[in-house]
Coordinates of C-alpha atoms in Angstrom, one line a residue:
M222 CA 109.4 81.6 155.4
A223 CA 108.3 80.8 151.9
V224 CA 109.3 77.5 150.5
E225 CA 111.2 77.9 147.2
T226 CA 109.5 75.8 144.5
K227 CA 110.8 74.6 141.2
P228 CA 108.7 75.1 138.1
E229 CA 107.4 72.0 136.5
T230 CA 105.6 71.4 133.2
L231 CA 102.2 69.8 132.7
V232 CA 101.3 68.6 129.3
P233 CA 97.6 67.8 129.4
E234 CA 97.7 65.3 126.6
L235 CA 100.2 63.8 124.2
W236 CA 100.2 64.9 120.7
S237 CA 98.2 62.0 119.1
A238 CA 99.3 60.4 115.9
Q239 CA 97.4 61.6 112.9
E240 CA 95.8 58.9 110.7
H241 CA 96.3 59.2 107.0
K242 CA 92.9 60.6 106.3
G243 CA 93.4 63.4 108.8
G244 CA 91.1 63.2 111.8
S245 CA 90.8 65.7 114.6
E246 CA 93.4 66.1 117.3
E247 CA 93.6 67.4 120.9
L248 CA 95.9 70.3 121.3
G249 CA 98.4 70.3 124.2
V250 CA 99.7 73.5 125.8
E251 CA 102.5 73.7 128.4
Y252 CA 101.7 75.7 131.6
S253 CA 103.8 76.5 134.6
L254 CA 103.1 74.8 137.9
S255 CA 104.8 74.5 141.3
K256 CA 105.4 71.4 143.3
D257 CA 103.3 72.6 146.2
S258 CA 100.3 73.4 144.0
D259 CA 97.4 71.1 144.2
L260 CA 98.6 68.7 141.5
S261 CA 95.6 66.4 141.9
L262 CA 93.3 69.2 141.0
V263 CA 95.4 70.1 138.0
L264 CA 95.6 66.5 136.8
Q265 CA 91.8 66.6 136.6
E266 CA 93.0 69.0 134.0
F267 CA 90.1 71.0 132.6
P268 CA 86.8 71.8 134.3
E269 CA 84.9 70.9 131.1
G270 CA 82.1 73.2 132.4
G271 CA 81.0 75.4 135.3
L272 CA 80.1 79.0 135.5
A273 CA 83.5 80.5 134.8
A274 CA 84.0 78.1 131.8
W275 CA 80.7 78.8 130.1
S276 CA 80.7 82.5 130.8
T277 CA 84.2 82.7 129.2
A278 CA 82.9 80.7 126.2
F279 CA 79.9 83.1 126.0
G280 CA 82.2 86.1 126.1
S281 CA 84.2 84.6 123.2
F282 CA 81.0 84.0 121.3
L283 CA 80.1 87.7 121.7
I284 CA 83.5 88.8 120.6
L285 CA 83.3 86.8 117.4
F286 CA 79.7 88.1 116.9
C287 CA 81.0 91.7 117.0
S288 CA 84.2 91.2 115.1
W289 CA 84.2 88.6 112.3
G290 CA 80.4 88.6 112.3
Y291 CA 80.5 92.3 111.6
I292 CA 83.1 92.2 108.8
A293 CA 80.9 89.6 107.1
S294 CA 78.3 92.3 106.6
F295 CA 80.7 94.5 104.5
G296 CA 78.7 93.6 101.4
V297 CA 76.0 95.9 102.8
Y298 CA 78.5 98.7 103.0
Q299 CA 79.9 97.9 99.6
D300 CA 76.4 98.3 98.0
F301 CA 75.6 101.4 100.0
Y302 CA 79.0 103.1 99.3
T303 CA 78.8 102.3 95.6
G304 CA 75.3 103.8 95.2
N305 CA 75.3 106.6 97.7
Y306 CA 78.1 107.5 100.1
L307 CA 81.2 107.0 97.9
A308 CA 79.6 107.2 94.5
N309 CA 82.7 108.9 93.1
E310 CA 85.0 106.0 94.1
T311 CA 85.7 102.9 92.1
S312 CA 84.7 99.4 93.1
F313 CA 88.4 98.7 93.6
A314 CA 88.8 101.5 96.1
I315 CA 85.6 100.7 98.0
S316 CA 86.4 96.9 98.3
F317 CA 89.9 97.7 99.5
I318 CA 88.4 99.1 102.7
G319 CA 86.9 95.7 103.5
S320 CA 89.9 93.7 102.3
F321 CA 92.3 95.7 104.3
N322 CA 90.1 95.2 107.4
T323 CA 90.1 91.5 106.8
F324 CA 93.9 91.4 106.2
L325 CA 94.6 93.2 109.5
G326 CA 92.3 90.8 111.3
T327 CA 94.7 88.0 110.4
S328 CA 98.0 89.8 110.2
V329 CA 97.7 91.6 113.6
S330 CA 97.0 88.2 115.1
L331 CA 100.7 87.5 114.9
V332 CA 101.2 90.3 117.4
S333 CA 98.2 89.5 119.6
G334 CA 99.2 85.8 119.6
T335 CA 102.6 86.7 120.9
L336 CA 101.2 89.0 123.6
Y337 CA 98.6 86.5 124.6
D338 CA 101.4 83.9 125.1
R339 CA 103.0 86.4 127.5
G340 CA 99.9 86.8 129.6
Y341 CA 98.4 90.0 128.2
F342 CA 94.9 88.5 127.6
Y343 CA 92.9 91.2 129.4
H344 CA 95.0 94.0 127.8
L345 CA 94.3 92.7 124.4
V346 CA 90.6 92.1 124.9
V347 CA 89.9 95.5 126.5
A348 CA 92.0 97.4 124.0
G349 CA 90.5 95.6 121.0
S350 CA 86.9 96.1 122.3
L351 CA 87.6 99.8 123.0
L352 CA 89.1 100.3 119.5
Q353 CA 86.3 98.5 117.7
S354 CA 83.7 100.6 119.5
F355 CA 85.7 103.8 118.9
S356 CA 86.2 103.0 115.2
L357 CA 82.5 102.4 114.6
F358 CA 81.4 105.6 116.3
M359 CA 84.0 107.5 114.4
L360 CA 82.7 105.9 111.2
S361 CA 79.3 107.4 111.9
L362 CA 80.9 110.9 111.7
A363 CA 82.4 110.2 108.2
K364 CA 81.1 112.6 105.6
P365 CA 79.9 111.6 102.1
N366 CA 82.7 111.2 99.5
Q367 CA 85.4 111.5 102.2
Y368 CA 87.1 108.2 101.4
Y369 CA 90.0 108.7 103.8
Q370 CA 87.7 109.1 106.8
I371 CA 85.9 105.8 106.1
F372 CA 89.2 104.0 105.3
L373 CA 90.9 105.1 108.5
T374 CA 87.9 104.1 110.7
Q375 CA 86.5 101.0 109.1
G376 CA 89.5 99.8 107.3
L377 CA 92.4 100.6 109.6
G378 CA 90.9 101.1 113.1
S379 CA 88.3 98.3 113.0
G380 CA 90.9 96.0 111.3
I381 CA 93.4 96.4 114.1
A382 CA 90.7 95.8 116.7
L383 CA 89.7 92.6 114.9
G384 CA 93.3 91.4 115.0
L385 CA 93.7 92.2 118.7
L386 CA 90.5 90.2 119.6
Y387 CA 90.7 87.2 117.3
I388 CA 93.4 84.9 118.8
P389 CA 92.7 85.7 122.5
S390 CA 89.0 85.1 122.1
L391 CA 89.7 81.6 120.7
A392 CA 92.7 80.6 122.7
I393 CA 91.1 81.4 126.1
V394 CA 88.7 78.5 125.7
S395 CA 91.6 76.1 126.0
H396 CA 91.9 77.1 129.6
Y397 CA 88.7 75.3 130.5
F398 CA 87.9 72.6 127.9
R399 CA 89.7 69.7 126.4
R400 CA 87.3 66.8 125.9
K401 CA 84.5 69.3 124.9
R402 CA 86.9 71.6 123.0
T403 CA 85.6 70.7 119.5
L404 CA 82.0 71.1 120.6
V405 CA 82.8 74.5 122.3
M406 CA 84.7 75.7 119.3
A407 CA 81.7 74.9 117.1
F408 CA 79.6 77.0 119.5
L409 CA 82.1 79.9 119.3
T410 CA 82.1 79.9 115.5
M411 CA 78.3 80.2 115.6
G412 CA 79.0 83.6 117.1
S413 CA 80.5 84.9 113.9
S414 CA 77.9 83.1 111.9
L415 CA 75.0 84.6 113.9
G416 CA 76.7 88.0 113.6
A417 CA 76.9 87.5 109.9
I418 CA 73.2 87.0 109.8
V419 CA 72.1 89.7 112.3
H420 CA 74.4 92.6 111.2
P421 CA 73.4 92.6 107.4
I422 CA 69.7 92.6 108.3
M423 CA 70.2 95.4 110.8
L424 CA 72.5 97.5 108.6
N425 CA 70.3 97.2 105.5
N426 CA 67.3 98.5 107.5
L427 CA 69.3 101.2 109.3
L428 CA 71.3 102.6 106.4
N429 CA 68.5 102.5 103.9
G430 CA 65.8 103.5 106.4
R431 CA 64.7 106.7 108.2
L432 CA 67.9 106.8 110.4
G433 CA 70.3 107.1 107.5
F434 CA 74.0 106.5 107.5
A435 CA 75.2 108.5 110.6
N436 CA 72.5 107.5 113.0
G437 CA 72.3 104.0 111.6
V438 CA 76.0 103.3 112.1
R439 CA 75.7 104.8 115.7
A440 CA 72.9 102.4 116.5
S441 CA 75.0 99.5 115.2
A442 CA 78.0 100.8 117.1
G443 CA 76.0 101.0 120.3
L444 CA 74.9 97.4 120.0
V445 CA 78.4 96.2 119.3
S446 CA 79.8 98.3 122.2
A447 CA 77.3 96.9 124.7
L448 CA 78.0 93.3 123.7
L449 CA 81.7 93.8 123.9
L450 CA 81.4 95.2 127.4
I451 CA 79.4 92.1 128.4
A452 CA 82.1 89.9 126.8
C453 CA 84.9 91.6 128.7
L454 CA 83.0 91.2 132.0
C455 CA 82.4 87.5 131.3
M456 CA 85.8 86.3 130.3
R457 CA 88.4 85.0 132.8
T458 CA 91.8 83.3 132.5
R459 CA 92.5 80.1 134.5
L460 CA 96.0 79.1 133.7
D461 CA 99.4 80.8 133.8
P462 CA 101.0 81.7 130.5
P463 CA 103.1 79.0 128.8
T464 CA 106.6 78.6 130.3
T465 CA 108.2 79.0 126.9
P466 CA 106.3 81.4 124.5
V467 CA 106.6 80.6 120.9
N468 CA 109.7 82.1 119.1
Y469 CA 108.1 83.1 115.8
I470 CA 111.4 83.6 114.0
V471 CA 112.5 80.0 114.8
A472 CA 109.0 78.7 114.1
A473 CA 108.9 80.4 110.7
K474 CA 112.2 78.9 109.7
K475 CA 111.1 75.5 110.7
C476 CA 107.5 75.5 109.3
L477 CA 108.4 77.0 105.9
R478 CA 110.8 74.1 105.4
D479 CA 107.9 71.7 105.9
I480 CA 106.5 70.8 102.5
P481 CA 102.9 70.0 103.5
F482 CA 102.7 73.2 105.5
F483 CA 104.2 75.2 102.6
F484 CA 101.6 73.9 100.2
A485 CA 98.8 74.6 102.7
T486 CA 100.0 78.2 103.1
V487 CA 100.3 78.8 99.4
G488 CA 96.8 77.2 99.0
A489 CA 95.4 79.5 101.7
F490 CA 96.9 82.5 100.0
L491 CA 95.5 81.7 96.5
F492 CA 92.1 80.5 97.9
Q493 CA 91.6 83.7 99.9
I494 CA 92.1 85.8 96.8
G495 CA 88.8 84.5 95.6
V496 CA 86.9 83.5 98.7
Y497 CA 85.6 86.9 99.8
Y498 CA 84.2 87.8 96.4
P499 CA 80.5 86.8 97.2
T500 CA 80.7 88.3 100.7
F501 CA 81.6 91.7 99.3
F502 CA 79.8 91.7 95.9
L503 CA 76.8 89.3 96.1
Q504 CA 74.3 91.9 97.2
L505 CA 75.6 94.5 94.7
D506 CA 75.5 91.8 91.9
S507 CA 71.9 90.9 92.8
T508 CA 70.8 94.5 92.8
Q509 CA 72.5 95.3 89.5
H510 CA 70.8 92.4 87.8
G511 CA 67.4 93.9 88.5
I512 CA 66.4 91.8 91.5
S513 CA 64.3 93.7 94.0
I514 CA 66.3 95.7 96.6
T515 CA 64.3 94.1 99.4
F516 CA 65.3 90.6 98.4
S517 CA 68.9 91.6 97.5
S518 CA 69.4 92.9 101.0
Y519 CA 68.8 89.4 102.2
S520 CA 71.2 87.7 99.8
L521 CA 74.1 88.0 102.4
V522 CA 71.8 86.6 105.1
I523 CA 71.1 83.5 103.0
L524 CA 74.8 83.1 102.3
N525 CA 75.8 83.5 106.0
A526 CA 73.0 81.4 107.3
S527 CA 74.1 78.5 105.1
S528 CA 77.7 79.2 106.2
S529 CA 76.7 78.6 109.8
V530 CA 75.3 75.2 108.8
G531 CA 78.6 74.4 107.1
R532 CA 80.7 75.4 110.1
V533 CA 78.7 73.2 112.5
S534 CA 78.5 70.2 110.2
A535 CA 82.2 70.3 109.3
G536 CA 83.3 68.7 112.5
Y537 CA 81.0 65.8 112.1
I538 CA 81.9 65.2 108.5
A539 CA 85.6 65.5 109.1
G540 CA 85.3 62.7 111.7
Y541 CA 84.4 60.3 108.9
I542 CA 86.4 61.4 105.9
G543 CA 89.3 63.4 107.6
V544 CA 90.3 67.0 107.8
L545 CA 92.6 66.9 104.8
N546 CA 90.1 65.3 102.5
L547 CA 87.3 67.7 103.6
T548 CA 89.5 70.7 103.1
V549 CA 90.2 69.7 99.5
I550 CA 86.5 69.0 98.8
S551 CA 85.3 72.3 100.3
A552 CA 88.0 74.3 98.4
I553 CA 87.1 72.7 95.1
S554 CA 83.4 73.2 95.7
C555 CA 83.9 76.9 96.5
G556 CA 85.9 77.4 93.3
L557 CA 83.2 75.8 91.2
V558 CA 80.4 77.8 92.8
L559 CA 82.4 81.0 92.3
L560 CA 82.6 80.2 88.6
G561 CA 78.9 79.6 88.7
T562 CA 78.3 83.2 89.8
I563 CA 79.0 84.1 86.1
G564 CA 75.4 82.8 85.5
L565 CA 73.8 84.9 88.2
S566 CA 70.7 86.6 86.7
S567 CA 67.6 85.7 88.6
L568 CA 66.2 85.4 92.1
A569 CA 66.6 81.6 92.0
S570 CA 70.2 81.8 91.0
V571 CA 71.0 84.1 93.9
V572 CA 69.4 81.7 96.4
I573 CA 71.2 78.7 94.9
I574 CA 74.6 80.4 94.9
G575 CA 74.1 81.8 98.4
V576 CA 73.1 78.4 99.8
L577 CA 75.8 76.4 98.1
Y578 CA 78.7 78.8 98.4
G579 CA 77.8 79.7 102.0
Y580 CA 77.8 76.1 103.0
F581 CA 81.1 75.1 101.5
Q582 CA 82.8 78.4 102.6
G583 CA 81.5 77.6 106.2
V584 CA 83.0 74.1 106.0
Y585 CA 86.4 75.5 104.8
T586 CA 86.5 78.2 107.4
A587 CA 85.8 75.7 110.2
L588 CA 88.6 73.5 109.1
L589 CA 91.4 76.1 109.1
S590 CA 92.4 75.6 112.7
P591 CA 92.1 71.7 112.7
L592 CA 94.2 71.7 109.5
M593 CA 97.0 73.6 111.1
A594 CA 96.8 71.2 114.1
T595 CA 97.1 68.3 111.7
L596 CA 100.2 69.7 110.0
T597 CA 102.0 70.9 113.1
H598 CA 104.5 68.3 114.5
D599 CA 105.0 69.9 117.9
P600 CA 102.0 71.1 119.9
S601 CA 104.0 73.8 121.6
E602 CA 104.6 75.4 118.2
L603 CA 101.0 75.3 117.1
G604 CA 100.3 79.0 117.9
G605 CA 103.4 80.0 115.9
W606 CA 102.6 77.8 112.9
M607 CA 99.0 78.9 112.9
G608 CA 99.9 82.6 113.2
I609 CA 102.4 82.4 110.3
S610 CA 99.9 80.6 108.1
F611 CA 97.1 83.1 108.8
F612 CA 99.5 86.0 108.3
L613 CA 100.8 84.9 104.9
G614 CA 97.4 83.7 103.7
G615 CA 95.9 87.0 104.7
F616 CA 97.7 88.7 101.9
G617 CA 95.3 86.9 99.6
S618 CA 92.3 88.6 101.2
L619 CA 94.1 91.9 101.0
I620 CA 94.5 91.8 97.2
G621 CA 91.6 89.6 96.1
T622 CA 88.5 91.8 96.3
P623 CA 90.2 95.0 95.2
I624 CA 91.4 93.1 92.0
S625 CA 87.8 91.9 91.6
G626 CA 86.6 95.4 91.9
A627 CA 89.0 96.7 89.3
L628 CA 88.0 93.9 86.9
L629 CA 84.3 94.7 87.5
T630 CA 84.8 98.4 86.3
S631 CA 82.1 101.0 86.4
N632 CA 80.3 99.2 83.6
Y633 CA 79.7 96.2 85.9
I634 CA 81.2 93.4 83.8
W635 CA 80.4 90.6 86.2
W636 CA 81.9 87.6 84.5
R637 CA 85.5 89.0 84.8
P638 CA 85.7 89.1 88.7
A639 CA 83.7 85.9 88.9
L640 CA 86.1 84.0 86.6
F641 CA 89.1 85.5 88.3
S642 CA 87.9 84.6 91.8
G643 CA 86.9 81.1 90.7
L644 CA 90.2 80.3 89.1
A645 CA 92.1 81.7 92.1
A646 CA 90.1 79.5 94.5
L647 CA 90.6 76.4 92.3
A648 CA 94.4 77.1 92.2
G649 CA 94.3 77.2 96.0
A650 CA 92.4 73.9 95.9
A651 CA 95.2 72.4 93.7
M652 CA 97.7 73.4 96.3
Y653 CA 95.7 71.6 99.0
I654 CA 95.7 68.5 96.8
F655 CA 99.5 68.6 96.7
M656 CA 99.5 69.2 100.5
R657 CA 97.4 66.1 101.1
F658 CA 99.5 63.9 98.7
V659 CA 102.8 64.9 100.3
Y660 CA 101.5 64.7 103.9
I661 CA 100.2 61.1 103.4
R662 CA 103.4 60.1 101.7
V663 CA 105.5 61.5 104.6
Q664 CA 103.2 59.7 107.1
K665 CA 103.6 56.4 105.3
K666 CA 107.4 56.9 105.2
N667 CA 107.6 57.6 108.9
E668 CA 105.5 54.5 109.7
S669 CA 107.7 52.3 107.6

């Protein structure tokens, strides 16, 4: 006869107090256990390694390589569509494909995060992988000047796939790592950084080479499909879903009343209006200024390679000066470099802008999750707060690059979108400054 057990809760680690400068924190997640489970094994908590742990981390790495790493190569498509495949469309319309893809990558995460909390990890990963593969193969069938075909496949289909894969691929790592979580997360972000280097090189050579658009996209889709299949085979869950999944309606009401979180979310919205401008337009900008096509095709590679350095170094620097401070510094630096793109006119200027902007954008991107962890009061609500912030901030990426494309016009007046993007990013940086000021003031008040 089975013994009836009573569910208990294990909280791996207390939510540590955050110092004023904003250091890194460990994230606690509640999981269901029974009394007759081997509690001593669970109290060892996380394996911190082993075949299952590292194969899961490798699977997450591959997913980020094939999802966010791929969307980072949209500048190649922007350049190709403008000059060849969608020559009759405006820069606004073309850039909207990429911005809508990026927006869905963050907004659909609200849904995928909820489903992940309820134990649908495998369903999300398999569905997202199949949809990404299907969307790219269907993109290869799109005909020239058929905007709706490209938008439905690359904008809508691939965007939904990105949203389904994003949160599960990051969250699953918390099943295996706690002490090494920061290190492993840095490894995972290298997946998107490496993808942002490999995909632009491959796509530039495929689309502008002998294969052409259709066969070139099929070759790219084949690589992505094979890697996603390997990722699905590698990843395994270890813990049961949380006993109390996040109620996003309650979490939204609570977090939007939190002043530092409010400023952070407004800052993310404003900052993301401008942040993707170089990712979408740097290669086109370089080409239109008379720089060789061969070198221009590597402008995104320079930017993304520098971004990977920024993502890796962000964790080390934040340990010394704090997450809040480094977020402010990186946001201001990005805004200033965006304004500097007004002066882009030579090969040297492309390299300088690519290296500087790539680095500071990489630092900022790496700090998004730690920043939310710093601002969230209750670890059990972290997923909800993070999902809400990413969702609202994602509207900035939805409208930013299309507005930049509209300001650019068919006459390629480059100073207009550069000025707009730079001012939007600096406005976001100002919100982050307010966030830091209010957060430190609240912390001091609580201590007193």
